[in-house]
């Protein structure tokens, strides 16, 4: 499901115009991004937990050229699904 | 960094605050969002949300594992799990504090370092050898002052001559071997070192010349004699500085004679470089007035024509001037991008509703989202945070130079995205 389908689906079940839904979605995501970039974590009850984690700098070696490169530290977003969702997904049939 | 946990309740409060919908609607939206994503994920296996990321279900194959406590082997049954890959947008926002960092090629640095190290080693070895020679020579002088006193000979002859006479003193013989051994590396060390000393001298000479040229506009022949006088002096100074440790003046003279020959070659190279620099400076000077005279008038005129084409139409004089001055001037777009923007004319005024975004307004009026920065600039007094606009704000849409918002031009894009990073900080 892509963004468009998600908005259409939300608009249908909430009985709101698509424009409004897409606006709400954008604001939600912007608010989440803001919190995450401030170092806070966002917990969505029953869904999962978004967190910004710092990855330390590391040395990487290109296996072909053997060039050693220092990868700088970075901040990444990780998502941990809630136990509820995790179990639901676990029991779902195999995709593909 | 404040490590707080933001719950969905707080997120709902923020949502209703910023969008103007009731808390009830926001709660319903949030709940529906989560269930829809969940359902779609279970149904399709993948959900892509713009600005957030992609949720995907991946299959973990079953594998055997060992219970650490009992040592029992057991099988982990194959199962699905959720993976989340953040969107580029979100990734960049979150990684902003580290965005300026780039991967460094360590190899490049380690190649550079040993060279510096080598120089140090040479210097170190050289000074060690110098002190050694000093001690040996002082020993020799103490033992046999007559033979060392012989002047016009190199160091090697000294060694030979000390061997020629009768095997009178035993300590003298012991001293011979180290002298001949030591002298050869000293010469090597000097030869290696002198180019290193010369390099900075050559660099510093043309630099000072460049500064002088535009002001005084000196002719080439006047400049040429200067470096000839300067460089040998500095060479001698440098050489004598490094050789100060050696008390024997003869050694220094012989060794210094070699680099002087070498420096002549360097002199020619420096002269050629200086000549090229002068030619470059003259060319620059010739073009300079051209820049100075055209840049100033063109910038404001373009602004006038762009912002108020109606006004220009009534004054034909200015349009003619623009046409004549702007035509031969290739740096015209540069001026538009660099000059500070003024917003006097507006296309229209928009009142924001729930879900209004500057990017959407930009898309509507300028054809691309990235130019929202100009709308923001024009409405800075009303908007505190460009990503959060209160509902009901009257936003003026400024009239912009078409070159500034040309979505097919890479420069206008670059400028807009530069501004974007500036404002979204």
Short mmCIF file of C-alpha atoms in Angstrom, two decimals:
data_model
loop_
_atom_site.label_atom_id
_atom_site.label_comp_id
_atom_site.label_asym_id
_atom_site.label_seq_id
_atom_site.Cartn_x
_atom_site.Cartn_y
_atom_site.Cartn_z
CA UNK A 1 0.00 0.00 0.00
CA UNK A 2 1.38 3.36 -0.92
CA UNK A 3 0.73 6.81 0.46
CA UNK A 4 -2.12 7.57 -1.94
CA UNK A 5 -3.97 4.38 -1.11
CA UNK A 6 -3.47 4.98 2.58
CA UNK A 7 -4.98 8.45 2.33
CA UNK A 8 -7.88 7.15 0.27
CA UNK A 9 -8.51 4.41 2.78
CA UNK A 10 -8.33 6.79 5.74
CA UNK A 11 -10.62 9.28 4.02
CA UNK A 12 -13.15 6.56 3.35
CA UNK A 13 -13.23 5.18 6.87
CA UNK A 14 -13.10 8.58 8.59
CA UNK A 15 -15.59 10.12 6.16
CA UNK A 16 -13.36 13.13 5.67
CA UNK A 17 -12.20 14.72 2.42
CA UNK A 18 -8.90 13.38 1.09
CA UNK A 19 -7.24 16.80 1.25
CA UNK A 20 -8.01 17.06 4.92
CA UNK A 21 -6.70 13.57 5.62
CA UNK A 22 -3.49 14.20 3.73
CA UNK A 23 -3.07 17.46 5.66
CA UNK A 24 -3.58 15.70 8.98
CA UNK A 25 -1.17 12.97 8.00
CA UNK A 26 1.48 15.48 7.02
CA UNK A 27 1.11 17.38 10.28
CA UNK A 28 1.32 14.15 12.27
CA UNK A 29 4.46 13.07 10.51
CA UNK A 30 5.99 16.52 10.80
CA UNK A 31 5.27 16.52 14.54
CA UNK A 32 6.82 13.07 14.87
CA UNK A 33 9.88 14.13 12.92
CA UNK A 34 10.24 17.17 15.12
CA UNK A 35 10.08 15.12 18.31
CA UNK A 36 12.50 12.55 16.93
CA UNK A 37 14.98 15.19 15.86
CA UNK A 38 14.81 16.66 19.38
CA UNK A 39 15.94 13.32 20.74
CA UNK A 40 12.53 12.29 22.00
CA UNK A 41 10.89 9.00 21.23
CA UNK A 42 7.34 8.60 20.02
CA UNK A 43 5.25 5.81 21.43
CA UNK A 44 2.08 4.91 19.58
CA UNK A 45 0.07 2.77 21.93
CA UNK A 46 -0.75 -0.58 20.37
CA UNK A 47 1.28 0.09 17.26
CA UNK A 48 4.89 0.64 18.05
CA UNK A 49 7.65 2.87 19.19
CA UNK A 50 9.77 5.25 17.11
CA UNK A 51 13.14 6.26 18.42
CA UNK A 52 16.15 8.20 17.18
CA UNK A 53 19.36 6.35 17.90
CA UNK A 54 22.92 7.47 17.53
CA UNK A 55 25.16 5.19 15.52
CA UNK A 56 28.77 5.64 16.49
CA UNK A 57 31.47 6.32 13.95
CA UNK A 58 33.17 3.25 12.58
CA UNK A 59 35.83 2.11 10.20
CA UNK A 60 34.75 0.35 7.07
CA UNK A 61 36.95 -1.38 4.53
CA UNK A 62 36.03 -1.63 0.90
CA UNK A 63 36.63 -5.34 0.26
CA UNK A 64 37.63 -4.73 -3.35
CA UNK A 65 39.95 -1.75 -3.07
CA UNK A 66 40.91 -2.30 0.59
CA UNK A 67 40.41 1.41 1.16
CA UNK A 68 39.71 2.09 4.81
CA UNK A 69 37.04 4.72 5.35
CA UNK A 70 35.93 6.41 8.54
CA UNK A 71 32.15 6.55 8.59
CA UNK A 72 31.00 9.48 10.72
CA UNK A 73 28.44 9.07 13.51
CA UNK A 74 24.82 9.47 12.55
CA UNK A 75 21.37 9.63 13.98
CA UNK A 76 18.87 7.08 12.66
CA UNK A 77 15.21 6.34 13.28
CA UNK A 78 14.36 2.88 14.51
CA UNK A 79 10.91 1.39 14.85
CA UNK A 80 10.05 -1.24 17.41
CA UNK A 81 6.65 -2.79 16.86
CA UNK A 82 4.51 -3.25 19.96
CA UNK A 83 4.11 -6.78 21.26
CA UNK A 84 0.53 -6.80 20.08
CA UNK A 85 1.48 -5.97 16.51
CA UNK A 86 4.53 -8.19 16.62
CA UNK A 87 2.42 -11.21 17.58
CA UNK A 88 -0.20 -10.45 14.95
CA UNK A 89 2.47 -10.23 12.28
CA UNK A 90 4.21 -13.34 13.56
CA UNK A 91 1.10 -15.41 13.19
CA UNK A 92 0.17 -14.04 9.80
CA UNK A 93 0.77 -16.33 6.82
CA UNK A 94 3.95 -16.02 4.89
CA UNK A 95 3.89 -13.38 2.16
CA UNK A 96 5.36 -13.53 -1.35
CA UNK B 1 18.77 16.36 23.62
CA UNK B 2 15.91 15.65 25.95
CA UNK B 3 15.05 12.01 26.00
CA UNK B 4 11.35 12.15 26.63
CA UNK B 5 8.81 9.61 25.63
CA UNK B 6 6.04 11.19 23.62
CA UNK B 7 2.85 9.19 23.82
CA UNK B 8 0.12 9.11 21.23
CA UNK B 9 -1.93 11.36 23.51
CA UNK B 10 0.60 14.16 23.24
CA UNK B 11 0.85 13.57 19.52
CA UNK B 12 -2.93 13.89 19.24
CA UNK B 13 -2.85 17.12 21.26
CA UNK B 14 -0.18 18.54 18.95
CA UNK B 15 -2.14 17.44 15.91
CA UNK B 16 -5.38 19.08 16.99
CA UNK B 17 -3.42 22.16 18.01
CA UNK B 18 -1.72 22.61 14.69
CA UNK B 19 -4.45 21.55 12.32
CA UNK B 20 -7.37 23.17 14.10
CA UNK B 21 -9.48 20.00 14.24
CA UNK B 22 -11.10 18.91 17.47
CA UNK B 23 -9.34 16.51 19.76
CA UNK B 24 -12.03 13.97 19.05
CA UNK B 25 -11.31 14.03 15.32
CA UNK B 26 -7.59 13.90 15.94
CA UNK B 27 -7.99 10.88 18.20
CA UNK B 28 -10.18 9.16 15.66
CA UNK B 29 -7.68 9.96 12.95
CA UNK B 30 -4.77 8.60 14.94
CA UNK B 31 -6.59 5.42 15.83
CA UNK B 32 -7.76 4.91 12.29
CA UNK B 33 -4.26 5.60 11.00
CA UNK B 34 -2.76 2.90 13.18
CA UNK B 35 -5.39 0.30 12.40
CA UNK B 36 -5.30 1.06 8.68
CA UNK B 37 -1.55 0.73 8.57
CA UNK B 38 -1.74 -2.47 10.56
CA UNK B 39 -4.43 -3.97 8.34
CA UNK B 40 -2.69 -2.96 5.16
CA UNK B 41 0.57 -4.33 6.47
CA UNK B 42 -1.00 -7.69 7.23
CA UNK B 43 -2.81 -7.70 3.91
CA UNK B 44 -0.18 -6.38 1.48
CA UNK B 45 2.97 -6.96 3.44
CA UNK B 46 4.22 -3.43 2.82
CA UNK B 47 2.99 0.07 3.64
CA UNK B 48 4.70 3.16 2.34
CA UNK B 49 4.02 6.43 4.11
CA UNK B 50 5.45 9.56 2.57
CA UNK B 51 7.65 11.51 4.93
CA UNK B 52 7.81 8.70 7.47
CA UNK B 53 9.03 5.56 5.82
CA UNK B 54 8.19 2.07 4.68
CA UNK B 55 6.92 -0.72 6.86
CA UNK B 56 7.53 -4.14 5.49
CA UNK B 57 6.94 -7.67 6.60
CA UNK B 58 9.90 -9.95 6.07
CA UNK B 59 10.15 -13.66 6.62
CA UNK B 60 12.65 -15.04 9.09
CA UNK B 61 13.63 -18.61 8.19
CA UNK B 62 13.44 -21.18 10.94
CA UNK B 63 16.78 -21.97 12.51
CA UNK B 64 18.16 -23.99 15.38
CA UNK B 65 19.47 -22.34 18.47
CA UNK B 66 20.91 -23.48 21.78
CA UNK B 67 19.53 -22.76 25.20
CA UNK B 68 22.49 -21.18 26.93
CA UNK B 69 21.61 -22.50 30.35
CA UNK B 70 20.74 -26.12 29.60
CA UNK B 71 22.74 -26.57 26.41
CA UNK B 72 19.64 -27.96 24.76
CA UNK B 73 19.16 -27.44 21.06
CA UNK B 74 15.82 -26.17 19.92
CA UNK B 75 14.33 -24.79 16.77
CA UNK B 76 13.13 -21.23 16.27
CA UNK B 77 10.19 -21.61 13.94
CA UNK B 78 10.13 -19.42 10.87
CA UNK B 79 8.09 -16.29 11.40
CA UNK B 80 7.28 -12.88 10.00
CA UNK B 81 8.70 -9.71 11.41
CA UNK B 82 8.28 -6.04 10.71
CA UNK B 83 11.07 -3.97 9.29
CA UNK B 84 10.93 -0.22 9.05
CA UNK B 85 13.01 1.84 6.66
CA UNK B 86 12.80 5.59 7.31
CA UNK B 87 12.07 7.88 4.40
CA UNK B 88 14.94 10.03 3.07
CA UNK B 89 13.11 13.09 4.32
CA UNK B 90 12.77 11.81 7.88
CA UNK B 91 16.28 10.42 7.84
CA UNK B 92 17.70 13.81 6.86
CA UNK B 93 15.66 15.69 9.46
CA UNK B 94 16.74 13.39 12.26
CA UNK B 95 20.35 13.25 11.13
CA UNK B 96 20.66 17.02 10.80
CA UNK B 97 23.15 17.48 13.68
CA UNK B 98 25.54 15.13 11.88
CA UNK B 99 24.66 16.10 8.33
CA UNK B 100 27.85 18.11 7.83
CA UNK B 101 30.05 15.07 8.49
CA UNK B 102 31.41 13.08 5.61
CA UNK B 103 33.11 9.75 5.33
CA UNK B 104 36.87 10.19 5.47
CA UNK B 105 39.24 8.10 3.44
CA UNK B 106 41.80 6.99 6.00
CA UNK B 107 44.16 5.61 3.39
CA UNK B 108 44.58 9.05 1.88
CA UNK B 109 45.67 10.44 5.20
CA UNK B 110 48.04 7.66 6.08
CA UNK B 111 49.76 8.07 2.72
CA UNK B 112 50.27 11.72 3.49
CA UNK B 113 51.63 11.19 6.99
CA UNK B 114 54.69 9.03 6.37
CA UNK B 115 56.10 11.72 4.09
CA UNK B 116 56.11 14.21 6.91
CA UNK B 117 57.51 11.51 9.11
CA UNK B 118 60.34 10.88 6.65
CA UNK B 119 61.38 14.50 6.75
CA UNK B 120 61.47 14.38 10.49
CA UNK B 121 63.52 11.22 10.34
CA UNK B 122 65.98 12.80 7.96
CA UNK B 123 66.31 15.83 10.17
CA UNK B 124 66.68 13.66 13.21
CA UNK B 125 69.27 11.45 11.58
CA UNK B 126 71.07 14.50 10.27
CA UNK B 127 71.31 16.18 13.65
CA UNK B 128 72.40 12.90 15.25
CA UNK B 129 75.12 12.52 12.67
CA UNK B 130 76.13 16.13 13.07
CA UNK B 131 76.64 15.70 16.78
CA UNK B 132 78.52 12.48 16.10
CA UNK B 133 80.83 14.21 13.64
CA UNK B 134 81.34 17.02 16.08
CA UNK B 135 82.42 14.65 18.81
CA UNK B 136 84.64 12.70 16.44
CA UNK B 137 86.28 15.81 15.08
CA UNK B 138 86.86 17.20 18.52
CA UNK B 139 88.41 13.85 19.44
CA UNK B 140 90.65 14.00 16.41
CA UNK B 141 91.59 17.59 17.12
CA UNK B 142 92.41 16.66 20.67
CA UNK B 143 94.60 13.75 19.57
CA UNK B 144 96.20 15.09 16.39
CA UNK B 145 95.62 18.80 15.81
CA UNK B 146 98.22 19.04 12.98
CA UNK B 147 96.60 16.71 10.51
CA UNK B 148 93.09 18.05 10.84
CA UNK B 149 94.35 21.57 10.34
CA UNK B 150 95.09 20.85 6.67
CA UNK B 151 92.55 23.08 4.94
CA UNK B 152 91.49 22.66 1.27
CA UNK B 153 90.69 18.96 1.52
CA UNK B 154 87.33 17.26 1.63
CA UNK B 155 86.42 15.09 4.54
CA UNK B 156 87.29 11.93 2.68
CA UNK B 157 90.94 13.03 2.14
CA UNK B 158 91.17 13.72 5.82
CA UNK B 159 90.40 10.13 6.46
CA UNK B 160 92.95 9.00 3.90
CA UNK B 161 95.63 11.25 5.25
CA UNK B 162 95.11 10.09 8.76
CA UNK B 163 95.72 6.56 7.56
CA UNK B 164 98.83 7.40 5.53
CA UNK B 165 101.05 8.42 8.42
CA UNK B 166 102.72 5.87 10.65
CA UNK B 167 100.54 3.78 12.89
CA UNK B 168 101.50 6.02 15.74
CA UNK B 169 98.35 6.42 17.84
CA UNK B 170 95.86 3.66 18.39
CA UNK B 171 92.74 5.73 19.34
CA UNK B 172 93.11 7.58 16.03
CA UNK B 173 92.48 4.38 14.09
CA UNK B 174 89.32 3.73 15.95
CA UNK B 175 88.12 7.17 15.00
CA UNK B 176 88.78 6.69 11.28
CA UNK B 177 86.10 4.19 10.49
CA UNK B 178 83.15 6.10 11.91
CA UNK B 179 84.17 9.30 10.08
CA UNK B 180 84.08 7.76 6.62
CA UNK B 181 80.84 6.01 7.42
CA UNK B 182 79.18 9.07 8.77
CA UNK B 183 80.11 11.54 6.04
CA UNK B 184 78.31 9.75 3.24
CA UNK B 185 74.87 9.79 4.91
CA UNK B 186 75.36 13.45 5.82
CA UNK B 187 75.69 14.41 2.18
CA UNK B 188 72.62 12.36 1.38
CA UNK B 189 70.67 13.95 4.13
CA UNK B 190 71.58 17.42 2.93
CA UNK B 191 70.56 16.71 -0.65
CA UNK B 192 67.24 15.34 0.47
CA UNK B 193 66.64 18.20 2.80
CA UNK B 194 67.41 21.19 0.65
CA UNK B 195 64.40 20.89 -1.68
CA UNK B 196 62.23 20.87 1.40
CA UNK B 197 63.72 24.13 2.58
CA UNK B 198 63.41 25.70 -0.85
CA UNK B 199 59.79 24.88 -1.44
CA UNK B 200 58.30 27.35 1.07
CA UNK B 201 60.64 30.08 -0.15
CA UNK B 202 59.41 29.78 -3.70
CA UNK B 203 55.82 29.77 -2.60
CA UNK B 204 56.12 32.84 -0.49
CA UNK B 205 57.75 34.91 -3.20
CA UNK B 206 54.96 34.75 -5.81
CA UNK B 207 52.35 35.31 -3.15
CA UNK B 208 53.65 38.67 -2.14
CA UNK B 209 54.00 39.64 -5.77
CA UNK B 210 50.37 38.88 -6.49
CA UNK B 211 49.26 41.30 -3.83
CA UNK B 212 51.47 44.02 -5.17
CA UNK B 213 50.54 43.75 -8.83
CA UNK B 214 47.01 45.13 -8.97
CA UNK B 215 47.95 48.15 -6.92
CA UNK B 216 51.25 49.26 -8.40
CA UNK B 217 51.10 47.44 -11.75
CA UNK B 218 54.87 46.81 -11.78
CA UNK B 219 56.57 45.69 -14.99
CA UNK B 220 58.10 42.27 -15.41
CA UNK B 221 61.80 43.19 -15.68
CA UNK B 222 61.62 45.16 -12.46
CA UNK B 223 60.35 42.15 -10.59
CA UNK B 224 62.79 39.65 -11.96
CA UNK B 225 65.96 40.76 -10.21
CA UNK B 226 64.28 40.69 -6.83
CA UNK B 227 63.87 36.92 -6.47
CA UNK B 228 67.39 36.36 -7.75
CA UNK B 229 68.71 38.26 -4.81
CA UNK B 230 66.24 36.89 -2.35
CA UNK B 231 66.32 33.19 -2.99
CA UNK B 232 70.03 32.51 -2.68
CA UNK B 233 70.07 34.52 0.52
CA UNK B 234 67.33 32.48 2.04
CA UNK B 235 68.95 29.30 0.86
CA UNK B 236 72.16 30.20 2.56
CA UNK B 237 70.32 31.24 5.64
CA UNK B 238 68.37 28.02 5.74
CA UNK B 239 71.40 25.89 5.07
CA UNK B 240 73.52 27.68 7.61
CA UNK B 241 70.74 27.42 10.16
CA UNK B 242 70.52 23.69 9.84
CA UNK B 243 74.27 23.37 9.75
CA UNK B 244 74.85 25.51 12.80
CA UNK B 245 75.20 22.39 14.83
CA UNK B 246 78.39 21.57 12.94
CA UNK B 247 81.22 23.66 14.22
CA UNK B 248 83.48 22.81 11.26
CA UNK B 249 82.94 25.67 8.78
CA UNK B 250 84.69 23.83 5.95
CA UNK B 251 82.16 21.05 5.94
CA UNK B 252 79.36 23.55 5.71
CA UNK B 253 80.91 25.44 2.81
CA UNK B 254 81.48 22.38 0.70
CA UNK B 255 77.99 21.10 1.26
CA UNK B 256 76.36 24.46 0.75
CA UNK B 257 78.06 24.80 -2.65
CA UNK B 258 75.94 21.96 -4.05
CA UNK B 259 72.50 23.37 -3.24
CA UNK B 260 73.40 26.77 -4.73
CA UNK B 261 73.86 25.10 -8.11
CA UNK B 262 70.57 23.35 -7.68
CA UNK B 263 68.78 26.52 -6.71
CA UNK B 264 69.54 28.06 -10.11
CA UNK B 265 67.17 25.59 -11.66
CA UNK B 266 64.59 26.56 -9.07
CA UNK B 267 65.19 30.21 -9.85
CA UNK B 268 64.19 29.71 -13.46
CA UNK B 269 61.05 27.90 -12.42
CA UNK B 270 60.09 30.67 -10.02
CA UNK B 271 60.71 33.29 -12.71
CA UNK B 272 58.41 31.49 -15.11
CA UNK B 273 55.72 31.18 -12.45
CA UNK B 274 55.99 34.86 -11.61
CA UNK B 275 55.76 35.82 -15.27
CA UNK B 276 52.59 33.71 -15.67
CA UNK B 277 51.09 35.26 -12.55
CA UNK B 278 51.74 38.78 -13.85
CA UNK B 279 50.05 37.98 -17.15
CA UNK B 280 47.10 36.55 -15.24
CA UNK B 281 46.90 39.61 -13.02
CA UNK B 282 46.95 41.97 -16.01
CA UNK B 283 44.14 40.05 -17.67
CA UNK B 284 42.20 40.20 -14.43
CA UNK B 285 42.82 43.91 -14.13
CA UNK B 286 41.57 44.50 -17.66
CA UNK B 287 38.35 42.68 -16.94
CA UNK B 288 37.86 44.18 -13.52
CA UNK B 289 36.41 47.58 -14.55
CA UNK B 290 34.07 45.72 -16.83
CA UNK B 291 32.69 43.80 -13.87
CA UNK B 292 32.51 46.80 -11.63
CA UNK B 293 30.65 49.03 -14.05
CA UNK B 294 28.14 46.49 -15.29
CA UNK B 295 27.30 44.69 -12.09
CA UNK B 296 25.96 47.63 -10.15
CA UNK B 297 23.45 49.02 -12.63
CA UNK B 298 22.20 45.67 -13.89
CA UNK B 299 21.15 44.30 -10.54
CA UNK B 300 18.59 46.92 -9.55
CA UNK B 301 17.26 47.25 -13.07
CA UNK B 302 16.51 43.59 -13.32
CA UNK B 303 14.75 43.78 -10.01
CA UNK B 304 12.63 46.63 -11.33
CA UNK B 305 11.65 44.88 -14.51
CA UNK B 306 10.99 41.63 -12.77
CA UNK B 307 8.95 42.96 -9.91
CA UNK B 308 7.04 45.62 -11.78
CA UNK B 309 6.81 45.02 -15.49
CA UNK B 310 3.92 47.47 -15.69
CA UNK B 311 6.07 50.30 -14.44
CA UNK B 312 8.78 49.47 -16.95
CA UNK B 313 6.37 49.62 -19.82
CA UNK B 314 5.62 53.25 -19.04
CA UNK B 315 9.33 54.11 -18.92
CA UNK B 316 10.86 52.93 -22.17
CA UNK B 317 14.28 54.37 -21.23
CA UNK B 318 14.96 51.79 -18.56
CA UNK B 319 13.98 48.87 -20.73
CA UNK B 320 16.40 49.98 -23.41
CA UNK B 321 19.12 50.23 -20.85
CA UNK B 322 18.39 46.78 -19.56
CA UNK B 323 18.47 45.36 -23.04
CA UNK B 324 21.82 46.95 -23.83
CA UNK B 325 23.52 46.25 -20.55
CA UNK B 326 22.09 42.83 -19.89
CA UNK B 327 22.79 41.37 -23.31
CA UNK B 328 26.60 41.19 -23.11
CA UNK B 329 26.52 40.33 -19.41
CA UNK B 330 26.67 36.56 -18.89
CA UNK B 331 26.53 36.81 -15.08
CA UNK B 332 22.96 38.07 -15.08
CA UNK B 333 21.38 35.06 -13.30
CA UNK B 334 24.09 35.17 -10.64
CA UNK B 335 22.96 38.65 -9.66
CA UNK B 336 19.38 37.58 -9.25
CA UNK B 337 20.34 34.76 -6.94
CA UNK B 338 22.78 36.73 -4.87
CA UNK B 339 20.94 39.95 -4.33
CA UNK B 340 18.60 40.18 -1.36
CA UNK B 341 15.03 39.64 -2.39
CA UNK B 342 12.39 42.29 -1.84
CA UNK B 343 8.77 41.48 -1.88
CA UNK B 344 6.68 44.44 -2.96
CA UNK B 345 4.29 43.01 -5.49
CA UNK B 346 2.01 40.12 -4.70
CA UNK B 347 0.02 37.88 -6.96
CA UNK B 348 -2.66 37.23 -4.43
CA UNK B 349 -3.35 36.54 -0.77
CA UNK B 350 -4.27 33.12 0.51
CA UNK B 351 -5.97 32.36 3.81
CA UNK B 352 -4.72 29.13 5.29
CA UNK B 353 -7.10 26.35 6.13
CA UNK B 354 -6.49 23.09 7.89
CA UNK B 355 -3.89 21.22 5.89
CA UNK B 356 -2.49 24.25 4.11
CA UNK B 357 1.22 24.04 3.51
CA UNK B 358 3.68 26.52 2.13
CA UNK B 359 4.95 23.82 -0.18
CA UNK B 360 1.47 23.27 -1.59
CA UNK B 361 1.05 27.01 -2.17
CA UNK B 362 4.40 27.06 -3.89
CA UNK B 363 3.37 24.17 -6.08
CA UNK B 364 0.18 26.00 -6.98
CA UNK B 365 1.72 29.35 -7.86
CA UNK B 366 5.28 28.58 -8.91
CA UNK B 367 4.95 25.06 -10.21
CA UNK B 368 7.25 23.42 -7.70
CA UNK B 369 7.27 22.79 -3.96
CA UNK B 370 10.85 23.81 -3.36
CA UNK B 371 10.14 27.51 -3.91
CA UNK B 372 8.06 27.73 -0.73
CA UNK B 373 11.04 29.48 0.85
CA UNK B 374 10.22 32.68 -1.02
CA UNK B 375 6.65 32.66 0.25
CA UNK B 376 8.04 32.16 3.72
CA UNK B 377 10.48 35.04 3.26
CA UNK B 378 7.67 37.32 2.17
CA UNK B 379 5.55 36.38 5.17
CA UNK B 380 8.21 36.08 7.84
CA UNK B 381 6.38 38.53 10.08
CA UNK B 382 3.35 36.25 10.25
CA UNK B 383 4.95 32.83 10.27
CA UNK B 384 7.16 31.83 13.15
CA UNK B 385 7.74 28.23 12.20
CA UNK B 386 7.46 27.45 8.47
CA UNK B 387 6.29 23.91 9.13
CA UNK B 388 3.52 25.04 11.48
CA UNK B 389 1.14 27.65 10.14
CA UNK B 390 -1.87 28.57 12.25
CA UNK B 391 -5.19 28.24 10.46
CA UNK B 392 -6.58 31.52 9.17
CA UNK B 393 -3.22 33.17 8.50
CA UNK B 394 -3.33 35.50 5.50
CA UNK B 395 -0.37 34.63 3.36
CA UNK B 396 0.81 36.96 0.62
CA UNK B 397 2.07 35.19 -2.45
CA UNK B 398 4.92 37.32 -3.79
CA UNK B 399 5.51 37.96 -7.46
CA UNK B 400 8.95 36.56 -8.27
CA UNK B 401 11.46 36.84 -11.04
CA UNK B 402 10.77 33.97 -13.43
CA UNK B 403 14.47 33.08 -13.41
CA UNK B 404 14.33 32.63 -9.65
CA UNK B 405 11.55 30.06 -9.83
CA UNK B 406 12.50 28.32 -13.03
CA UNK B 407 11.94 24.69 -12.17
CA UNK B 408 14.07 23.56 -15.08
CA UNK B 409 17.07 25.53 -13.91
CA UNK B 410 19.47 23.76 -11.55
CA UNK B 411 20.68 27.04 -10.07
CA UNK B 412 17.29 28.21 -8.92
CA UNK B 413 16.75 24.82 -7.36
CA UNK B 414 20.06 24.96 -5.59
CA UNK B 415 19.35 28.43 -4.26
CA UNK B 416 15.92 27.43 -3.02
CA UNK B 417 17.18 24.30 -1.32
CA UNK B 418 19.99 26.28 0.30
CA UNK B 419 17.39 28.63 1.72
CA UNK B 420 15.30 25.66 2.70
CA UNK B 421 18.04 24.15 4.82
CA UNK B 422 18.57 27.58 6.34
CA UNK B 423 14.97 28.05 7.36
CA UNK B 424 14.14 24.52 8.45
CA UNK B 425 16.92 24.54 11.04
#
